[in-house]
GROMACS .gro file of C-alpha atoms in nm:
model
  250
    1MET     CA    1   1.167  -0.089  -0.332
    2ASN     CA    2   1.197  -0.134   0.080
    3ASP     CA    3   1.510  -0.245   0.194
    4LYS     CA    4   1.665  -0.481   0.458
    5ARG     CA    5   1.552  -0.250   0.752
    6THR     CA    6   1.197  -0.266   0.670
    7THR     CA    7   1.015  -0.550   0.714
    8LYS     CA    8   0.697  -0.519   0.517
    9GLY     CA    9   0.715  -0.692   0.203
   10THR     CA   10   0.900  -0.977   0.295
   11PRO     CA   11   0.844  -1.221   0.049
   12GLY     CA   12   0.690  -1.524   0.291
   13ALA     CA   13   0.441  -1.804   0.238
   14ALA     CA   14   0.103  -1.675   0.265
   15THR     CA   15  -0.052  -1.982   0.390
   16ASP     CA   16  -0.398  -1.837   0.470
   17PRO     CA   17  -0.656  -1.968   0.242
   18GLY     CA   18  -0.847  -1.640   0.252
   19VAL     CA   19  -0.494  -1.438   0.121
   20LEU     CA   20  -0.461  -1.743  -0.142
   21ALA     CA   21  -0.772  -1.775  -0.251
   22ALA     CA   22  -0.759  -1.369  -0.329
   23ALA     CA   23  -0.466  -1.379  -0.427
   24THR     CA   24  -0.550  -1.594  -0.697
   25ARG     CA   25  -0.877  -1.407  -0.783
   26ALA     CA   26  -0.677  -1.122  -0.885
   27ALA     CA   27  -0.426  -1.319  -1.070
   28GLU     CA   28  -0.730  -1.376  -1.311
   29LEU     CA   29  -0.736  -1.047  -1.371
   30VAL     CA   30  -0.415  -1.028  -1.555
   31THR     CA   31  -0.429  -1.045  -1.898
   32ASP     CA   32  -0.179  -1.102  -2.172
   33GLY     CA   33   0.083  -0.834  -2.158
   34ALA     CA   34  -0.029  -0.671  -1.887
   35ARG     CA   35   0.237  -0.420  -1.717
   36VAL     CA   36   0.131  -0.471  -1.338
   37GLY     CA   37   0.267  -0.308  -1.012
   38LEU     CA   38   0.319  -0.507  -0.779
   39GLY     CA   39   0.240  -0.430  -0.383
   40SER     CA   40   0.445  -0.572  -0.125
   41GLY     CA   41   0.329  -0.763   0.188
   42ARG     CA   42   0.212  -1.086   0.255
   43ALA     CA   43  -0.104  -1.056   0.023
   44ALA     CA   44   0.071  -0.919  -0.222
   45SER     CA   45   0.345  -1.160  -0.248
   46ALA     CA   46   0.080  -1.445  -0.270
   47PHE     CA   47   0.005  -1.242  -0.535
   48ILE     CA   48   0.275  -1.238  -0.675
   49ALA     CA   49   0.366  -1.677  -0.637
   50ALA     CA   50   0.038  -1.651  -0.814
   51ILE     CA   51   0.114  -1.441  -1.126
   52GLY     CA   52   0.458  -1.604  -1.148
   53ALA     CA   53   0.260  -1.988  -1.175
   54ARG     CA   54   0.050  -1.837  -1.427
   55ALA     CA   55   0.386  -1.677  -1.642
   56ARG     CA   56   0.516  -2.038  -1.654
   57ARG     CA   57   0.201  -2.186  -1.792
   58GLY     CA   58   0.287  -1.871  -2.049
   59LEU     CA   59   0.100  -1.547  -1.943
   60LYS     CA   60   0.357  -1.276  -2.115
   61VAL     CA   61   0.305  -1.019  -1.774
   62SER     CA   62   0.584  -0.722  -1.666
   63GLY     CA   63   0.540  -0.519  -1.389
   64VAL     CA   64   0.730  -0.268  -1.160
   65PRO     CA   65   0.772  -0.383  -0.775
   66THR     CA   66   0.661  -0.158  -0.470
   67SER     CA   67   0.950  -0.281  -0.269
   68GLU     CA   68   1.280  -0.434  -0.244
   69ALA     CA   69   1.191  -0.763  -0.123
   70SER     CA   70   0.926  -0.741  -0.392
   71GLU     CA   71   1.108  -0.753  -0.655
   72ARG     CA   72   1.366  -1.027  -0.542
   73LEU     CA   73   1.037  -1.213  -0.520
   74ALA     CA   74   0.943  -1.125  -0.924
   75ARG     CA   75   1.297  -1.202  -1.015
   76SER     CA   76   1.325  -1.575  -0.839
   77LEU     CA   77   0.979  -1.615  -1.001
   78GLU     CA   78   1.136  -1.482  -1.315
   79ILE     CA   79   0.870  -1.175  -1.420
   80PRO     CA   80   1.014  -0.929  -1.599
   81LEU     CA   81   1.037  -0.583  -1.427
   82ILE     CA   82   1.045  -0.291  -1.644
   83ASP     CA   83   1.059   0.108  -1.481
   84ILE     CA   84   0.828   0.383  -1.477
   85THR     CA   85   0.885   0.591  -1.783
   86GLU     CA   86   0.750   0.951  -1.926
   87GLU     CA   87   0.528   0.678  -2.124
   88THR     CA   88   0.462   0.354  -1.864
   89LEU     CA   89   0.141   0.372  -1.809
   90LEU     CA   90  -0.005  -0.009  -1.553
   91ASP     CA   91  -0.265  -0.176  -1.632
   92LEU     CA   92  -0.344  -0.286  -1.209
   93THR     CA   93  -0.133  -0.195  -0.916
   94VAL     CA   94  -0.230  -0.505  -0.675
   95ASP     CA   95  -0.162  -0.458  -0.295
   96GLY     CA   96  -0.284  -0.463   0.050
   97ALA     CA   97  -0.394  -0.276   0.306
   98ASP     CA   98  -0.364  -0.195   0.716
   99GLU     CA   99  -0.740  -0.054   0.736
  100VAL     CA  100  -1.061  -0.078   0.425
  101SER     CA  101  -1.332   0.134   0.517
  102PRO     CA  102  -1.695   0.093   0.413
  103ASN     CA  103  -1.628   0.310   0.129
  104LEU     CA  104  -1.317   0.219   0.024
  105ASP     CA  105  -1.055   0.490   0.140
  106LEU     CA  106  -0.737   0.278   0.287
  107VAL     CA  107  -0.452   0.341   0.578
  108LYS     CA  108  -0.129   0.179   0.420
  109GLY     CA  109   0.231   0.214   0.569
  110ARG     CA  110   0.240   0.035   0.830
  111GLY     CA  111   0.535  -0.165   0.681
  112ALA     CA  112   0.679   0.151   0.543
  113ALA     CA  113   0.665   0.122   0.137
  114PHE     CA  114   0.378   0.308   0.079
  115VAL     CA  115   0.571   0.645  -0.056
  116ARG     CA  116   0.661   0.381  -0.366
  117GLU     CA  117   0.345   0.225  -0.334
  118ARG     CA  118   0.129   0.531  -0.391
  119ILE     CA  119   0.370   0.603  -0.725
  120VAL     CA  120   0.322   0.265  -0.837
  121ALA     CA  121  -0.052   0.253  -0.791
  122ALA     CA  122  -0.065   0.603  -0.928
  123ALA     CA  123   0.066   0.497  -1.253
  124SER     CA  124  -0.210   0.245  -1.317
  125ARG     CA  125  -0.512   0.266  -1.444
  126ARG     CA  126  -0.675   0.104  -1.155
  127GLN     CA  127  -0.577  -0.033  -0.778
  128VAL     CA  128  -0.688  -0.383  -0.675
  129ILE     CA  129  -0.609  -0.406  -0.280
  130LEU     CA  130  -0.611  -0.790  -0.109
  131VAL     CA  131  -0.716  -0.762   0.251
  132SER     CA  132  -0.851  -1.035   0.506
  133PRO     CA  133  -1.159  -0.922   0.712
  134GLU     CA  134  -1.046  -0.828   1.009
  135LYS     CA  135  -0.889  -0.543   0.786
  136LEU     CA  136  -1.255  -0.433   0.729
  137VAL     CA  137  -1.304  -0.113   0.994
  138PRO     CA  138  -1.608   0.095   1.040
  139VAL     CA  139  -1.392   0.432   1.008
  140LEU     CA  140  -1.009   0.480   0.962
  141CYS     CA  141  -0.765   0.524   1.238
  142ALA     CA  142  -1.009   0.478   1.512
  143ASN     CA  143  -0.760   0.190   1.724
  144ALA     CA  144  -0.398   0.281   1.532
  145GLY     CA  145  -0.284   0.614   1.314
  146PHE     CA  146  -0.105   0.659   1.039
  147PRO     CA  147   0.217   0.722   0.907
  148VAL     CA  148   0.377   1.006   0.730
  149GLU     CA  149   0.709   0.989   0.521
  150VAL     CA  150   0.906   1.309   0.637
  151ILE     CA  151   1.246   1.452   0.468
  152PRO     CA  152   1.456   1.449   0.817
  153MET     CA  153   1.565   1.822   0.757
  154ALA     CA  154   1.160   1.930   0.800
  155ALA     CA  155   1.161   1.721   1.093
  156GLY     CA  156   1.088   1.994   1.346
  157LEU     CA  157   0.867   2.149   1.164
  158ALA     CA  158   0.657   1.841   1.068
  159ILE     CA  159   0.608   1.755   1.443
  160ARG     CA  160   0.506   2.091   1.558
  161ARG     CA  161   0.235   2.119   1.202
  162LEU     CA  162   0.131   1.785   1.304
  163LYS     CA  163   0.036   1.786   1.661
  164ALA     CA  164  -0.156   2.134   1.577
  165LEU     CA  165  -0.358   1.939   1.362
  166GLY     CA  166  -0.477   1.726   1.604
  167LEU     CA  167  -0.253   1.452   1.583
  168SER     CA  168   0.031   1.266   1.786
  169PRO     CA  169   0.358   1.186   1.590
  170VAL     CA  170   0.608   0.906   1.712
  171ALA     CA  171   0.919   0.823   1.525
  172ARG     CA  172   0.918   0.531   1.378
  173VAL     CA  173   1.205   0.266   1.547
  174ASP     CA  174   1.445   0.092   1.389
  175PRO     CA  175   1.332  -0.236   1.501
  176ALA     CA  176   1.736  -0.386   1.390
  177ALA     CA  177   1.943  -0.109   1.531
  178ALA     CA  178   2.059  -0.050   1.899
  179GLY     CA  179   1.967   0.225   2.118
  180GLY     CA  180   1.629   0.326   1.981
  181SER     CA  181   1.729   0.443   1.629
  182PRO     CA  182   1.514   0.556   1.414
  183LEU     CA  183   1.404   0.383   1.106
  184ILE     CA  184   1.535   0.548   0.733
  185SER     CA  185   1.308   0.457   0.450
  186VAL     CA  186   1.493   0.303   0.124
  187ASN     CA  187   1.411   0.685   0.006
  188GLY     CA  188   1.596   0.806   0.329
  189ASN     CA  189   1.322   0.988   0.517
  190LEU     CA  190   1.203   0.997   0.882
  191ILE     CA  191   0.865   0.806   0.942
  192PHE     CA  192   0.640   0.921   1.168
  193ASP     CA  193   0.297   0.752   1.333
  194CYS     CA  194   0.052   0.970   1.378
  195ALA     CA  195  -0.220   0.831   1.636
  196CYS     CA  196  -0.580   1.071   1.598
  197SER     CA  197  -0.706   1.230   1.832
  198ARG     CA  198  -1.065   1.124   1.721
  199PRO     CA  199  -1.159   0.846   1.383
  200LEU     CA  200  -1.202   0.998   1.091
  201ALA     CA  201  -1.521   0.898   1.050
  202GLU     CA  202  -1.613   1.143   0.798
  203PRO     CA  203  -1.458   1.076   0.453
  204ALA     CA  204  -1.450   1.447   0.419
  205LEU     CA  205  -1.240   1.484   0.728
  206ALA     CA  206  -1.022   1.232   0.599
  207ARG     CA  207  -0.918   1.398   0.346
  208THR     CA  208  -0.906   1.748   0.496
  209LEU     CA  209  -0.655   1.605   0.683
  210GLU     CA  210  -0.471   1.469   0.407
  211THR     CA  211  -0.429   1.786   0.212
  212ALA     CA  212  -0.304   1.957   0.525
  213ILE     CA  213  -0.057   1.766   0.609
  214CYS     CA  214   0.088   1.685   0.277
  215ARG     CA  215   0.069   2.114   0.255
  216ILE     CA  216   0.357   2.108   0.560
  217PRO     CA  217   0.700   2.209   0.384
  218GLY     CA  218   0.919   1.883   0.423
  219VAL     CA  219   0.668   1.585   0.394
  220VAL     CA  220   0.705   1.360   0.144
  221ASP     CA  221   0.349   1.182   0.149
  222THR     CA  222   0.117   1.000   0.435
  223GLY     CA  223   0.004   0.649   0.474
  224LEU     CA  224  -0.397   0.801   0.370
  225PHE     CA  225  -0.497   0.638   0.031
  226LEU     CA  226  -0.803   0.777  -0.083
  227GLY     CA  227  -1.043   0.733  -0.323
  228THR     CA  228  -0.735   0.516  -0.504
  229ALA     CA  229  -0.887   0.169  -0.505
  230GLU     CA  230  -1.118   0.063  -0.789
  231ARG     CA  231  -1.235  -0.266  -0.568
  232VAL     CA  232  -1.076  -0.485  -0.292
  233LEU     CA  233  -1.073  -0.826  -0.259
  234VAL     CA  234  -1.153  -1.000   0.043
  235GLY     CA  235  -1.026  -1.336   0.144
  236TYR     CA  236  -1.190  -1.537   0.397
  237PRO     CA  237  -1.098  -1.847   0.595
  238ASP     CA  238  -1.296  -2.085   0.380
  239GLY     CA  239  -1.154  -1.954   0.095
  240ARG     CA  240  -1.416  -1.764  -0.011
  241VAL     CA  241  -1.373  -1.413  -0.183
  242ASP     CA  242  -1.625  -1.091  -0.180
  243VAL     CA  243  -1.568  -0.831  -0.393
  244LEU     CA  244  -1.648  -0.477  -0.279
  245LYS     CA  245  -1.597  -0.216  -0.595
  246ARG     CA  246  -1.613   0.158  -0.609
  247SER     CA  247  -1.827   0.187  -0.835
  248GLU     CA  248  -2.107  -0.039  -0.652
  249LEU     CA  249  -2.104   0.222  -0.361
  250PRO     CA  250  -2.409   0.430  -0.261
   0.00000   0.00000   0.00000
């Protein structure tokens, strides 16, 4: 549940025909009585609007939002919201991504909601990702890095360990605060954007790096979402939607 200090997840009118087409296609995956994870960002907001429209026509659906912005949008559309309890298993989560590699590994979190996005995705049977074609990349982190959320007390240790792994961590700045104050996540933590010394060209390299980062005391999570997406819907400006499925990968 992203707070006002982060920008991703702001309910906005997605006017891109490709985003709208992908969101509509994703909404068709929601069956009556489904429990759905509601992602953050422009594409996810379009999806929330699409299932809100279906709910007004009689679809029974409930949702778990990944940000305060997604929660506000869902409430405005009168989509019932539920909590993740010990017994809760969501049917699917629909979200966006910043990068999608050919094997459907993802970079998420440049909008700061990635920890809650991870939790909701993990509580779901499957994760469906909506992107426009420019989010498809040949390798992860060739042009930009990925975020790491860190408990404030562990900041110094985390910086030292991240650098030892070949990363260049920089504390994300709060754009709404004066004086370049660091952004504090809705979870009360710092976010470090980590540039890579080289792209994560091999899936095994990305997984080894993720494991090493998560072993650093005080690290909450990373924006590397590896092997989580069951399918990716790619919406093009002409309204065409390509469906990439993990089960169909070589």
